[in-house]
mmCIF file of C-alpha atoms in Angstrom:
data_model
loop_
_atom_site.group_PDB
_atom_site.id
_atom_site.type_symbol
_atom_site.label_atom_id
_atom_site.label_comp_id
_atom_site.label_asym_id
_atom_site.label_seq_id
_atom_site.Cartn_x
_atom_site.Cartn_y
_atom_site.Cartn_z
ATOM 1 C CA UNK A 1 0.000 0.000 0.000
ATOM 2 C CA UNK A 2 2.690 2.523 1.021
ATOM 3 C CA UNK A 3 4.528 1.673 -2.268
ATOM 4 C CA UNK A 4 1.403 2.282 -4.428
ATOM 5 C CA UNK A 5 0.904 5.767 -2.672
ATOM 6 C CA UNK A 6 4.945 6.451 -3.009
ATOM 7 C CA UNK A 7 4.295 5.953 -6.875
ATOM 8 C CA UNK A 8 1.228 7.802 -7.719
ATOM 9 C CA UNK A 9 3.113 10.624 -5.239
ATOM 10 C CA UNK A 10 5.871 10.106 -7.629
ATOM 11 C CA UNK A 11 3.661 9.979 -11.555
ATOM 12 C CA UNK A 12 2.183 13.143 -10.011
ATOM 13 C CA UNK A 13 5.423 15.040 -8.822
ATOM 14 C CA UNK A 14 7.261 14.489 -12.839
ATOM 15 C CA UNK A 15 3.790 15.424 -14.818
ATOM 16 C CA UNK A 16 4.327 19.148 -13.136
ATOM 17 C CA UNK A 17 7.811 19.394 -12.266
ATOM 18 C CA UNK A 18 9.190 20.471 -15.660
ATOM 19 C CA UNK A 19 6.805 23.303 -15.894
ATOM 20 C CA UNK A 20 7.070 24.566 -12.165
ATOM 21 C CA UNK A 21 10.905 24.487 -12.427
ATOM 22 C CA UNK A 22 10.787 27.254 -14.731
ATOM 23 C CA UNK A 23 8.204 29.085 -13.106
ATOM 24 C CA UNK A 24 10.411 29.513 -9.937
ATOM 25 C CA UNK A 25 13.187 29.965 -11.756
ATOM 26 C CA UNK A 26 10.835 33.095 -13.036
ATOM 27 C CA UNK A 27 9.760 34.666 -10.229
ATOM 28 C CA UNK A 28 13.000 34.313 -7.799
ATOM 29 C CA UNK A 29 14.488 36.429 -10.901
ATOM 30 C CA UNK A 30 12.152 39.177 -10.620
ATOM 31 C CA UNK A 31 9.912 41.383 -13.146
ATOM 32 C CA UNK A 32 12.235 44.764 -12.206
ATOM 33 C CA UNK A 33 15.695 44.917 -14.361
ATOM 34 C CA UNK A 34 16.095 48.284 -11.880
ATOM 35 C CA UNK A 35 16.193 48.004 -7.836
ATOM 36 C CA UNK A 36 13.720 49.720 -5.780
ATOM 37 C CA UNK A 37 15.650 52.607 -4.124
ATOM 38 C CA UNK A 38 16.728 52.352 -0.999
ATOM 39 C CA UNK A 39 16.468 48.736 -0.994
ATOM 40 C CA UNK A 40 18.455 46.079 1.076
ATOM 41 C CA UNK A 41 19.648 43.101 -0.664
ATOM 42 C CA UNK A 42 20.381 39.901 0.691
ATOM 43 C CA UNK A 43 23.472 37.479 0.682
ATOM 44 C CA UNK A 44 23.501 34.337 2.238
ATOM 45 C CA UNK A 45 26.584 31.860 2.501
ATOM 46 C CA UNK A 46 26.946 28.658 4.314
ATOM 47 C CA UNK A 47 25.570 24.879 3.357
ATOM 48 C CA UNK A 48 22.348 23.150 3.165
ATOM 49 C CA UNK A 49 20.935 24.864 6.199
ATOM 50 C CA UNK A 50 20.846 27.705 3.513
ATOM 51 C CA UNK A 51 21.425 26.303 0.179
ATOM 52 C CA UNK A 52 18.328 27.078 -2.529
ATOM 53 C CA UNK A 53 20.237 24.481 -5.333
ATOM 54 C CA UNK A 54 23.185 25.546 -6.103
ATOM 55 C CA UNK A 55 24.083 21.646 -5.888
ATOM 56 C CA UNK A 56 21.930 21.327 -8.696
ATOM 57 C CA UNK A 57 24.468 22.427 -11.134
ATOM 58 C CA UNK A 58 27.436 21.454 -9.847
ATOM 59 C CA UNK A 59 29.518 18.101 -10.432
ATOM 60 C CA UNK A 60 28.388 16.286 -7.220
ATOM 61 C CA UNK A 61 27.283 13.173 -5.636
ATOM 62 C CA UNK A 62 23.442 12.833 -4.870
ATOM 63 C CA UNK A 63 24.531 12.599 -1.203
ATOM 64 C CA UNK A 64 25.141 16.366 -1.338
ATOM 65 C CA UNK A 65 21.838 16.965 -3.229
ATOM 66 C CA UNK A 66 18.207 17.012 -2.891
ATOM 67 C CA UNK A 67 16.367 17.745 -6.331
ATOM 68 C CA UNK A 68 14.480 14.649 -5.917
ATOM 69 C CA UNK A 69 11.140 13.993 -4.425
ATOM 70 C CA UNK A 70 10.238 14.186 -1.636
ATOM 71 C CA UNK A 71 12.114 17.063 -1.266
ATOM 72 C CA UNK A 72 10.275 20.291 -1.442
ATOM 73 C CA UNK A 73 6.874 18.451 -1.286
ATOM 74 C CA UNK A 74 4.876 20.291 0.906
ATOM 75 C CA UNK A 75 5.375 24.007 0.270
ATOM 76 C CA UNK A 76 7.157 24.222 -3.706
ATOM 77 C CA UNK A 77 4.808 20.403 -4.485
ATOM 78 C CA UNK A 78 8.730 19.442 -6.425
ATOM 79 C CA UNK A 79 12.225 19.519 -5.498
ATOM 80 C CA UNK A 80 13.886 22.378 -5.870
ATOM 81 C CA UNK A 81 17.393 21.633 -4.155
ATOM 82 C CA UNK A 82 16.561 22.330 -0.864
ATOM 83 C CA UNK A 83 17.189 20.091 2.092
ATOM 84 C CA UNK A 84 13.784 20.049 3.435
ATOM 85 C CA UNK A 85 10.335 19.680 2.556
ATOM 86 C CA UNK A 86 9.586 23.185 1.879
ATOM 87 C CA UNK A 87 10.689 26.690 2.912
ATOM 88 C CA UNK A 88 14.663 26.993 4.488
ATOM 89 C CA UNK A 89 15.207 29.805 7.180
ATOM 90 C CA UNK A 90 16.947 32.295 4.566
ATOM 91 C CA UNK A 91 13.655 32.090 2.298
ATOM 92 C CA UNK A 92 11.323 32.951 5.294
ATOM 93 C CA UNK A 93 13.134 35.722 6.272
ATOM 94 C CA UNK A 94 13.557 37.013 2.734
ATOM 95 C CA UNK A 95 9.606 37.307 2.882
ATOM 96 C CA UNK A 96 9.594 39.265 5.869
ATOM 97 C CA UNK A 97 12.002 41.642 4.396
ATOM 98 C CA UNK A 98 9.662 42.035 1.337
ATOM 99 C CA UNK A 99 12.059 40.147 -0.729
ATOM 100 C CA UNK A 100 11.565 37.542 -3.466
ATOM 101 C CA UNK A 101 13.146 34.377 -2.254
ATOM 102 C CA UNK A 102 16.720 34.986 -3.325
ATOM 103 C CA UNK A 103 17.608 31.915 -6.069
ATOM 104 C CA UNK A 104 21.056 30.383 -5.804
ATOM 105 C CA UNK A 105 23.907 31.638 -7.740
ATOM 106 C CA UNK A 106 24.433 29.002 -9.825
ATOM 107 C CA UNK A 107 20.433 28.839 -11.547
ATOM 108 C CA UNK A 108 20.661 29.279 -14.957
ATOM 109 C CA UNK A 109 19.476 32.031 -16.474
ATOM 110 C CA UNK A 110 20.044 34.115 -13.158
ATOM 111 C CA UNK A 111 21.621 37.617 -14.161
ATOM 112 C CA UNK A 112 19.825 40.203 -11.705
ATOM 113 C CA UNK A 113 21.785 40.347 -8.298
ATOM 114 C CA UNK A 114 19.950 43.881 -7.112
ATOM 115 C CA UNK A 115 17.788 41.637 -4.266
ATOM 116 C CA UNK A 116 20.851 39.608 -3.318
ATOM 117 C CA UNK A 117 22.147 36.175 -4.174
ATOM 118 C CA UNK A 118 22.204 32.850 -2.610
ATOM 119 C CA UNK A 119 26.098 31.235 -2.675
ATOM 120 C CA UNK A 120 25.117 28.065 -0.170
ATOM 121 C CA UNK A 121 26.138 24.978 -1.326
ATOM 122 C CA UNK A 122 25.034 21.704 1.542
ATOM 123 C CA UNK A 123 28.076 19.542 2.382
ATOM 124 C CA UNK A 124 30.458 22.719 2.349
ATOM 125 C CA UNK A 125 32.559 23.971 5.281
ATOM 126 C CA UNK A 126 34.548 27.019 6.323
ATOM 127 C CA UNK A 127 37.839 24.570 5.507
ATOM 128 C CA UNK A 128 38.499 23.950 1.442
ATOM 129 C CA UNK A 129 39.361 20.312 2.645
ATOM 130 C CA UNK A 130 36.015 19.261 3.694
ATOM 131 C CA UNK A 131 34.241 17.158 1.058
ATOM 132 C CA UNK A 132 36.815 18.771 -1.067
ATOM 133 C CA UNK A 133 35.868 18.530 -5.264
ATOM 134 C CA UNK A 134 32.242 18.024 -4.087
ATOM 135 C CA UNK A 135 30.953 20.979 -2.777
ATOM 136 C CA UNK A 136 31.402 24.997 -2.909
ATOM 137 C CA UNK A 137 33.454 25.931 0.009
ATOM 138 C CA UNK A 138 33.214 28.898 1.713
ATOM 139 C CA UNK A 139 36.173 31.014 0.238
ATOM 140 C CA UNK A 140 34.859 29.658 -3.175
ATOM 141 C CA UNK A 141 31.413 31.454 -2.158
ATOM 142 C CA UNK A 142 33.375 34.593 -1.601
ATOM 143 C CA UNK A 143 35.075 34.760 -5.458
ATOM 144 C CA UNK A 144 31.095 34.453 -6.387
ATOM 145 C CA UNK A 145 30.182 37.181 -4.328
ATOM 146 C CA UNK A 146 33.123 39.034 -6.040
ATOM 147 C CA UNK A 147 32.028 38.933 -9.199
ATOM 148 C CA UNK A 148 28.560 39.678 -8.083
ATOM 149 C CA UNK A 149 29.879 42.643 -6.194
ATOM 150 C CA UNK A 150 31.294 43.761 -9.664
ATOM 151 C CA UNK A 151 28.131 43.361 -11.217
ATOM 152 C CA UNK A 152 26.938 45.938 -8.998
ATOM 153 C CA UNK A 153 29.465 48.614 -9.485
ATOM 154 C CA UNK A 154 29.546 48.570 -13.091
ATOM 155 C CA UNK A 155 25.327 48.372 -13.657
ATOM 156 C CA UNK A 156 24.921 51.124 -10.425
ATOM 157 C CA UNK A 157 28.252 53.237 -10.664
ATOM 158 C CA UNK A 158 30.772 53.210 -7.690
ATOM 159 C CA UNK A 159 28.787 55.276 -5.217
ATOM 160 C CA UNK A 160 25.719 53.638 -5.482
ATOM 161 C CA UNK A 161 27.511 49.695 -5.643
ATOM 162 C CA UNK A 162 29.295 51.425 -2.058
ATOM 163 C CA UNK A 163 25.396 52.098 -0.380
ATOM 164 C CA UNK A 164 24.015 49.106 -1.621
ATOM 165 C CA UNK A 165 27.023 46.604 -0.125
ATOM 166 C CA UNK A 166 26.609 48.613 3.137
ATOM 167 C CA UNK A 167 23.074 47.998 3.321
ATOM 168 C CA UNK A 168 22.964 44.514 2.393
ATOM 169 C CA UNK A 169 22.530 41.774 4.807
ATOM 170 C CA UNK A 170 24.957 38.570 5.179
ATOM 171 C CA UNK A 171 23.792 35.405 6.535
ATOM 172 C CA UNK A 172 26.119 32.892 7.377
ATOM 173 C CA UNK A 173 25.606 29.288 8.102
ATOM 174 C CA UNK A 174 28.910 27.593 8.036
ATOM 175 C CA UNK A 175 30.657 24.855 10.289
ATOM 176 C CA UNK A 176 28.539 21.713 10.753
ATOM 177 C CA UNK A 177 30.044 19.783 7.606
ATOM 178 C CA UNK A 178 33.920 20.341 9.019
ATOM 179 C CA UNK A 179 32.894 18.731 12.154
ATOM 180 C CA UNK A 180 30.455 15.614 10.871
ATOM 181 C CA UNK A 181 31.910 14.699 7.569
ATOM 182 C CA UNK A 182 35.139 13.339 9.540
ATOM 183 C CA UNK A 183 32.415 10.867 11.535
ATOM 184 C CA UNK A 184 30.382 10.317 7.983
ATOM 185 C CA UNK A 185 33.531 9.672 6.402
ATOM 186 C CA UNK A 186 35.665 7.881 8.261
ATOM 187 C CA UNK A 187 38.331 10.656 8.036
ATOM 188 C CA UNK A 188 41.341 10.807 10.055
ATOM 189 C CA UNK A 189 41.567 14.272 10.579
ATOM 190 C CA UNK A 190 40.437 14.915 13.494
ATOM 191 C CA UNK A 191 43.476 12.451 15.265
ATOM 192 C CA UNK A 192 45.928 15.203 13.579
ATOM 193 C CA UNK A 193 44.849 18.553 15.439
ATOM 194 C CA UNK A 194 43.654 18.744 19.252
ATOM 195 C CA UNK A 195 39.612 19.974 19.480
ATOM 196 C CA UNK A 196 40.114 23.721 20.312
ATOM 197 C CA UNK A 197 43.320 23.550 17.122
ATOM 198 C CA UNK A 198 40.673 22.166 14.611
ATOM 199 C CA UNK A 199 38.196 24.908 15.805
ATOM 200 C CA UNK A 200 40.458 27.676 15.385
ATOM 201 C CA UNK A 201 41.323 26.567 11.961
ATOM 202 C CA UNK A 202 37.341 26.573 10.723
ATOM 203 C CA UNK A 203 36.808 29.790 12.706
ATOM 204 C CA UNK A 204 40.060 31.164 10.974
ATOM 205 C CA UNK A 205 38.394 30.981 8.079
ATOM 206 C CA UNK A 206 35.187 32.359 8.801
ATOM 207 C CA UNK A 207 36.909 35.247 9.953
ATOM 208 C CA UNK A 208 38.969 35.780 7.002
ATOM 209 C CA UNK A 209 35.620 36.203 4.720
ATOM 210 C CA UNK A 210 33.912 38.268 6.766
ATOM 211 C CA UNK A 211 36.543 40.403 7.229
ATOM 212 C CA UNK A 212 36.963 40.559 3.005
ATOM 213 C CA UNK A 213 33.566 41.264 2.774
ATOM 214 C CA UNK A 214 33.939 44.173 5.542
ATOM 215 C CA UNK A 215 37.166 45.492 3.449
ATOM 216 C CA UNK A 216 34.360 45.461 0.300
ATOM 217 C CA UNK A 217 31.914 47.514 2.099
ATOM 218 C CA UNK A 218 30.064 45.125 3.821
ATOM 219 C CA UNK A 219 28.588 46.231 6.930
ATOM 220 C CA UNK A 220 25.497 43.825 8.208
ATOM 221 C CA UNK A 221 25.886 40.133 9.105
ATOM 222 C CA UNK A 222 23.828 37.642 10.570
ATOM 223 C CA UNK A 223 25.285 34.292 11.902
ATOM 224 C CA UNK A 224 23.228 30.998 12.728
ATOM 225 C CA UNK A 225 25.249 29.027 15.374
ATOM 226 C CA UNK A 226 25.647 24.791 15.046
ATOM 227 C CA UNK A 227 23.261 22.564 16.723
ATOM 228 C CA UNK A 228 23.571 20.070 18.937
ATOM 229 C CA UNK A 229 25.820 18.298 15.985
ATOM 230 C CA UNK A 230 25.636 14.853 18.328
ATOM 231 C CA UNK A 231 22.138 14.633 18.363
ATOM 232 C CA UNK A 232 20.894 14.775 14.496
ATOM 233 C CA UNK A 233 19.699 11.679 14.072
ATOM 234 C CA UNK A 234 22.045 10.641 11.502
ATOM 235 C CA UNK A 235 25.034 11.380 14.035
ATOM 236 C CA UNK A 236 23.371 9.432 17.013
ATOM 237 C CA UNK A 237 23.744 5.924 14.692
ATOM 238 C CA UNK A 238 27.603 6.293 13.704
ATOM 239 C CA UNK A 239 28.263 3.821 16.827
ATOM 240 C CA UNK A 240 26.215 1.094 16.844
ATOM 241 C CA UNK A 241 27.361 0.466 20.545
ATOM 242 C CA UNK A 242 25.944 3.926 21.876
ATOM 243 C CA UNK A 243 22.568 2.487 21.290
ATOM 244 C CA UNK A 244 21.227 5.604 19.512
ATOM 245 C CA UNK A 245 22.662 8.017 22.390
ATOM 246 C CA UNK A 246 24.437 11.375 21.173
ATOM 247 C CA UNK A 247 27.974 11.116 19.860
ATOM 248 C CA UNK A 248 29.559 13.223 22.100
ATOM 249 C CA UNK A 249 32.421 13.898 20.551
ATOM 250 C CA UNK A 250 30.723 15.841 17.756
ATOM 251 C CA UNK A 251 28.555 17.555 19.946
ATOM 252 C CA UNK A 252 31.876 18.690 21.995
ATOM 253 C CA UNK A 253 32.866 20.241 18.909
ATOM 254 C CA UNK A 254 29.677 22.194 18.187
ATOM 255 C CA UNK A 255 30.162 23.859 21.934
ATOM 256 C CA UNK A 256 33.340 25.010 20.874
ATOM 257 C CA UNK A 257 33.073 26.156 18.130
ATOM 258 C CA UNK A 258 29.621 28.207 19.128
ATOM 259 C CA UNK A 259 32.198 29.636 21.904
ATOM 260 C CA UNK A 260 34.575 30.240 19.543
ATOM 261 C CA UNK A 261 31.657 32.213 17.186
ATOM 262 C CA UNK A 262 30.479 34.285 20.436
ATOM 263 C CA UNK A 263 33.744 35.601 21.073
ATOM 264 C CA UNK A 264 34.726 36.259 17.411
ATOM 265 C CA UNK A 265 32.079 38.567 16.647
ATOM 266 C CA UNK A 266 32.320 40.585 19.983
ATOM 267 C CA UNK A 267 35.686 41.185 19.395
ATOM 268 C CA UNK A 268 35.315 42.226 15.743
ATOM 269 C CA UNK A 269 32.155 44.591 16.754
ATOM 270 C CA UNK A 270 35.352 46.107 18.745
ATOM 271 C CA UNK A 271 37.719 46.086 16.145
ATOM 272 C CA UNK A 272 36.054 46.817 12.907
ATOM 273 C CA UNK A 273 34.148 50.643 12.587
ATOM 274 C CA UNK A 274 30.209 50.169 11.691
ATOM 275 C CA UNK A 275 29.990 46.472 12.117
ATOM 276 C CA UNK A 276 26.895 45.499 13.451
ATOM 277 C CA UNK A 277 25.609 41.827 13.235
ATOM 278 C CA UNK A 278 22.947 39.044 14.503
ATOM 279 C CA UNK A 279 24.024 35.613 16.114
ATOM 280 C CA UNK A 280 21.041 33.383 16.512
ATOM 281 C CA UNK A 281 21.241 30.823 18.918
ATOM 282 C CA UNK A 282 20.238 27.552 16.670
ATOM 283 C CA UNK A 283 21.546 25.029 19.161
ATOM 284 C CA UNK A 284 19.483 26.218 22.266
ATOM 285 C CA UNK A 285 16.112 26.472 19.934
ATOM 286 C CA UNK A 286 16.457 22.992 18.499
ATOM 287 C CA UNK A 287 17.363 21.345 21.536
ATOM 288 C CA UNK A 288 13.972 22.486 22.869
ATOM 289 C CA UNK A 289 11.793 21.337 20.307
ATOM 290 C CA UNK A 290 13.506 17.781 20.519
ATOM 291 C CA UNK A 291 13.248 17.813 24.067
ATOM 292 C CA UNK A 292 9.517 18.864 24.315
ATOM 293 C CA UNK A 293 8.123 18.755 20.984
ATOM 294 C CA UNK A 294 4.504 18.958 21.974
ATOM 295 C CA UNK A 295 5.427 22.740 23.185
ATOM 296 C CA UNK A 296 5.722 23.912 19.767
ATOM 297 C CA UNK A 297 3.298 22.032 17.852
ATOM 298 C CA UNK A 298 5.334 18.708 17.427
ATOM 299 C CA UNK A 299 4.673 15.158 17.877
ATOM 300 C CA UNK A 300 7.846 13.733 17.385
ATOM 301 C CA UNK A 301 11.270 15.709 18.545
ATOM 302 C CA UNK A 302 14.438 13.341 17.786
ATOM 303 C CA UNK A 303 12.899 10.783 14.695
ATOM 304 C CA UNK A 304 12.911 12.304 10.990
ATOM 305 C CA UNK A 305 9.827 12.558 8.664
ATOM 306 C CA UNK A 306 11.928 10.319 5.753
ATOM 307 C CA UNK A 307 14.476 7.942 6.079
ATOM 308 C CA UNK A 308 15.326 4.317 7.383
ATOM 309 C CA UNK A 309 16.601 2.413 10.562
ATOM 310 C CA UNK A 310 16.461 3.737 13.973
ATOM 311 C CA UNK A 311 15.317 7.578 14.130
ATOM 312 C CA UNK A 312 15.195 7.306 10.734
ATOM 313 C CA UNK A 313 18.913 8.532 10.795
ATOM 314 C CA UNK A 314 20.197 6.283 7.407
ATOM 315 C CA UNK A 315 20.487 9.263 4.699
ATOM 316 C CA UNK A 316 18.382 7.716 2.692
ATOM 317 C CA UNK A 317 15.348 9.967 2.026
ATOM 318 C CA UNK A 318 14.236 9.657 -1.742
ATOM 319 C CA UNK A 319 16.068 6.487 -2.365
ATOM 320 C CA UNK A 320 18.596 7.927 -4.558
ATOM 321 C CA UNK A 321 22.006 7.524 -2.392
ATOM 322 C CA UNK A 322 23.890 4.344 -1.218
ATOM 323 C CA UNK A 323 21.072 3.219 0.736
ATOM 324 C CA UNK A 324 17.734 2.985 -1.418
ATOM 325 C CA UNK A 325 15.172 1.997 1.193
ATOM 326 C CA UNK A 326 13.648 4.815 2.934
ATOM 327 C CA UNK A 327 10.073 5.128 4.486
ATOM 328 C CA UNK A 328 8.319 8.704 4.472
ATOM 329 C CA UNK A 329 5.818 10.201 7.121
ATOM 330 C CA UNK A 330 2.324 11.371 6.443
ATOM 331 C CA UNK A 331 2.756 14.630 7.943
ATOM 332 C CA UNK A 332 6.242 16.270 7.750
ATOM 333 C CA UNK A 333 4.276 19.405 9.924
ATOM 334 C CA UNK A 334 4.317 16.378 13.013
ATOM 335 C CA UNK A 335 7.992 16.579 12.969
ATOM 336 C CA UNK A 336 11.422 18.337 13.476
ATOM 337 C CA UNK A 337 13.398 16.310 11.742
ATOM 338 C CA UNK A 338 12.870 16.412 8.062
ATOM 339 C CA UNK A 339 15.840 13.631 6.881
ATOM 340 C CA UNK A 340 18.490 12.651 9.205
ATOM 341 C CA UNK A 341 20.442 16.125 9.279
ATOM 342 C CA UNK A 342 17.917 18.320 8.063
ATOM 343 C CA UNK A 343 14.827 20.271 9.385
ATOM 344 C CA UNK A 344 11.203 20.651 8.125
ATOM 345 C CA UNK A 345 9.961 23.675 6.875
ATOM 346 C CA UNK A 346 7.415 24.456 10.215
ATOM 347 C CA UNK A 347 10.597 24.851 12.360
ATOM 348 C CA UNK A 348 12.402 26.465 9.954
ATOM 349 C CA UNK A 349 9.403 29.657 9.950
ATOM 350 C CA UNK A 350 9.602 28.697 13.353
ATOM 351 C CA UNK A 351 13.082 30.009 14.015
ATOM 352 C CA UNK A 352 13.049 32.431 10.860
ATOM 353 C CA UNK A 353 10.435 34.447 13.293
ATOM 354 C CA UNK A 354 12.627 34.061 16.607
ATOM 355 C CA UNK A 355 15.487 35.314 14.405
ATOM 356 C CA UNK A 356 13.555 38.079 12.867
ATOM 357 C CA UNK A 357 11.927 39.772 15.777
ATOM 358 C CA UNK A 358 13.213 37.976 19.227
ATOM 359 C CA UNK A 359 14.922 39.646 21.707
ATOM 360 C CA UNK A 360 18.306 40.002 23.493
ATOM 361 C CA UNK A 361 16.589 39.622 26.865
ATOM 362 C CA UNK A 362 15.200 36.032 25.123
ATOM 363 C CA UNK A 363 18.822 35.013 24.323
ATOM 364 C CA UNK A 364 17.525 33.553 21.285
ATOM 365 C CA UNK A 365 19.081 36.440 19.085
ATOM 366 C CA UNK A 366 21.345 39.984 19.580
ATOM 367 C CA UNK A 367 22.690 42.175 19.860
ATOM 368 C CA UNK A 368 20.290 42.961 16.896
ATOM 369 C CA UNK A 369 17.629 40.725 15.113
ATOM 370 C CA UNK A 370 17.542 40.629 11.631
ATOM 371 C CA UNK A 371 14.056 42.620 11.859
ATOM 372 C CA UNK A 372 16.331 45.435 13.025
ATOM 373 C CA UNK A 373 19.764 44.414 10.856
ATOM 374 C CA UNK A 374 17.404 44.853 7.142
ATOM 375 C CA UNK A 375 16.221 48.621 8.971
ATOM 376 C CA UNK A 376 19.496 50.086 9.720
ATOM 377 C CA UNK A 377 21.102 52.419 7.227
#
């Protein structure tokens, strides 16, 4: 029975999907060839917490992509290239600042950067070395936002490229792949470097970029801290012998790092005139809805919607990687945990809201929330 519905699911899904490609592809361009004035674009960088395809169209293993049903089933009805069923954080908060949903950098046909640009690519880190050929690593992100920057300056002129950079938000999500994909992959890299070496390495990197794009004229970032990495559900069945408990040692890594992230940005608000930025706290927020689920509208808190084996925590949603077996929940909207990394789209506007309007009081967000970050000039 479940394999009858999975096919007619399926039959539907292909008879549309041509046609609704291109209409998204459409409407994330945008009717305007000119910017509204004033306006505050949007730039977001990271992996597939963020990415909106930009795996699509690179040379890439389907364990770093997700244009394949069920992905994107319940909000887009296809895949788009999106790890999730529907909406991702960066999309949901692009609506609340009155922006289309920003298309990745890579679409084809994409030519009008004026509302921003989406560089994410899922399975990148802040180090070049992780998943290295397969993904778009974070420096790589910044020569795209290069050229796009230079796209700006020669269609607006110098002075107005300079405005529009300061305005412009910058969302990172970056970090989670440098710490897993040594567990995933049986890498040795972690025995080379002691935990707090390894950290300062990734957030070496992050620093460098932002820094570049401060040099450029960038002036307003956001920053999405790394959940409780020992507790996705794909992480908790690495060790058979842990009987589905948190690996620890990936979740040790996460706390550093988040530290690490804290202290970075407070000293650069010090050190670098005008900055002004957002650090969402992602681990605290997910831990609660696994924890009590029920809270906020959940039924299940630590099992995904679509996958295999305990907590559904095999990386085998849509059948298409090394595994092929995968079952798939009625309701994604029941649960937190979309695949065995990845989110659904109701916690995802759940935590695009906290971001966009909580408080520093809350210690969900601050200094600023991105409400605040897209109104600053």
């Amino acid at each position: 029975m479940e394999k009858n519905i999975i096919k007619a699911r399926l039959s539907s899904l292909f008879f549309m999907s041509f046609l609704q490609v291109a209409l998204i592809a459409t409407c994330c361009r945008g009717k305007s060839q000119q910017p509204p004035k004033k306006h505050v674009p949007f730039f977001i960088f990271g992996d597939s917490f963020l990415d909106a395809g930009n795996n699509n169209y690179i040379n890439t293993s389907t364990f770093d992509q997700a244009n394949f049903w069920p992905y994107g089933e319940t909000y887009f009805k296809f895949p788009t290239g999106r790890f999730s069923d529907g909406r991702l954080v960066s999309d949901f908060i692009s609506q609340r600042a009155n922006l289309p949903l920003i298309p990745p950098f890579l679409q084809p046909g994409f030519r009008q950067y004026y509302h921003g640009v989406n560089f994410a690519s899922a399975g990148a880190g802040a180090l070049p070395e992780t998943l290295q050929g397969f993904v778009i690593d974070l420096k790589k992100q910044l020569r795209y936002y290069n050229k796009v920057e230079s796209w700006l300056r020669q269609k607006l002129g110098n002075d107005e490229a300079k405005m529009t950079i300061s305005r412009a938000v910058y969302l990172f999500s970056i970090g989670s792949n440098d710490y897993m994909s040594p567990f995933l992959t049986n890498s040795t890299v972690l025995h080379n470097y002691s935990d707090f070496t390894y950290v300062e390495m990734v957030i070496g990197n992050i620093t460098t970029v932002i820094t570049e794009i401060y040099r450029r004229g960038g002036r307003k970032f956001a920053f999405i801290n790394l959940p409780d990495l020992g507790c996705l559900p794909g992480m908790r069945i690495i060790k058979p012998e842990n009987n589905g408990s948190c690996l620890e040692e990936a979740t040790s890594l996460a706390t550093l790092h988040n530290q690490a992230l804290s202290k970075l940005l407070f000293e650069l608000e010090n050190r670098l005139k005008g900055i002004k930025y957002s650090l969402f706290d992602f681990n605290s927020n997910l831990r609660q809805r696994m924890h009590h689920p029920s809270k906020y509208g959940f039924k299940e808190g630590e099992a995904a919607c679509c996958g295999t084996g305990q907590y559904r925590g095999v990386f085998s949603c849509g059948g298409k990687r090394r595994v092929k077996e995968f079952r798939l929940c009625k309701n994604p909207n029941h649960y937190v945990f979309w695949d065995s990394i990845h989110l659904t789209e109701k916690i995802y506007k759940q935590l695009a809201n906290q971001m966009w309007s909580g408080t520093s009081n809350s210690h969900d967000v601050g200094p600023y929330n991105m409400k605040k970050l897209f109104q600053i000039h």
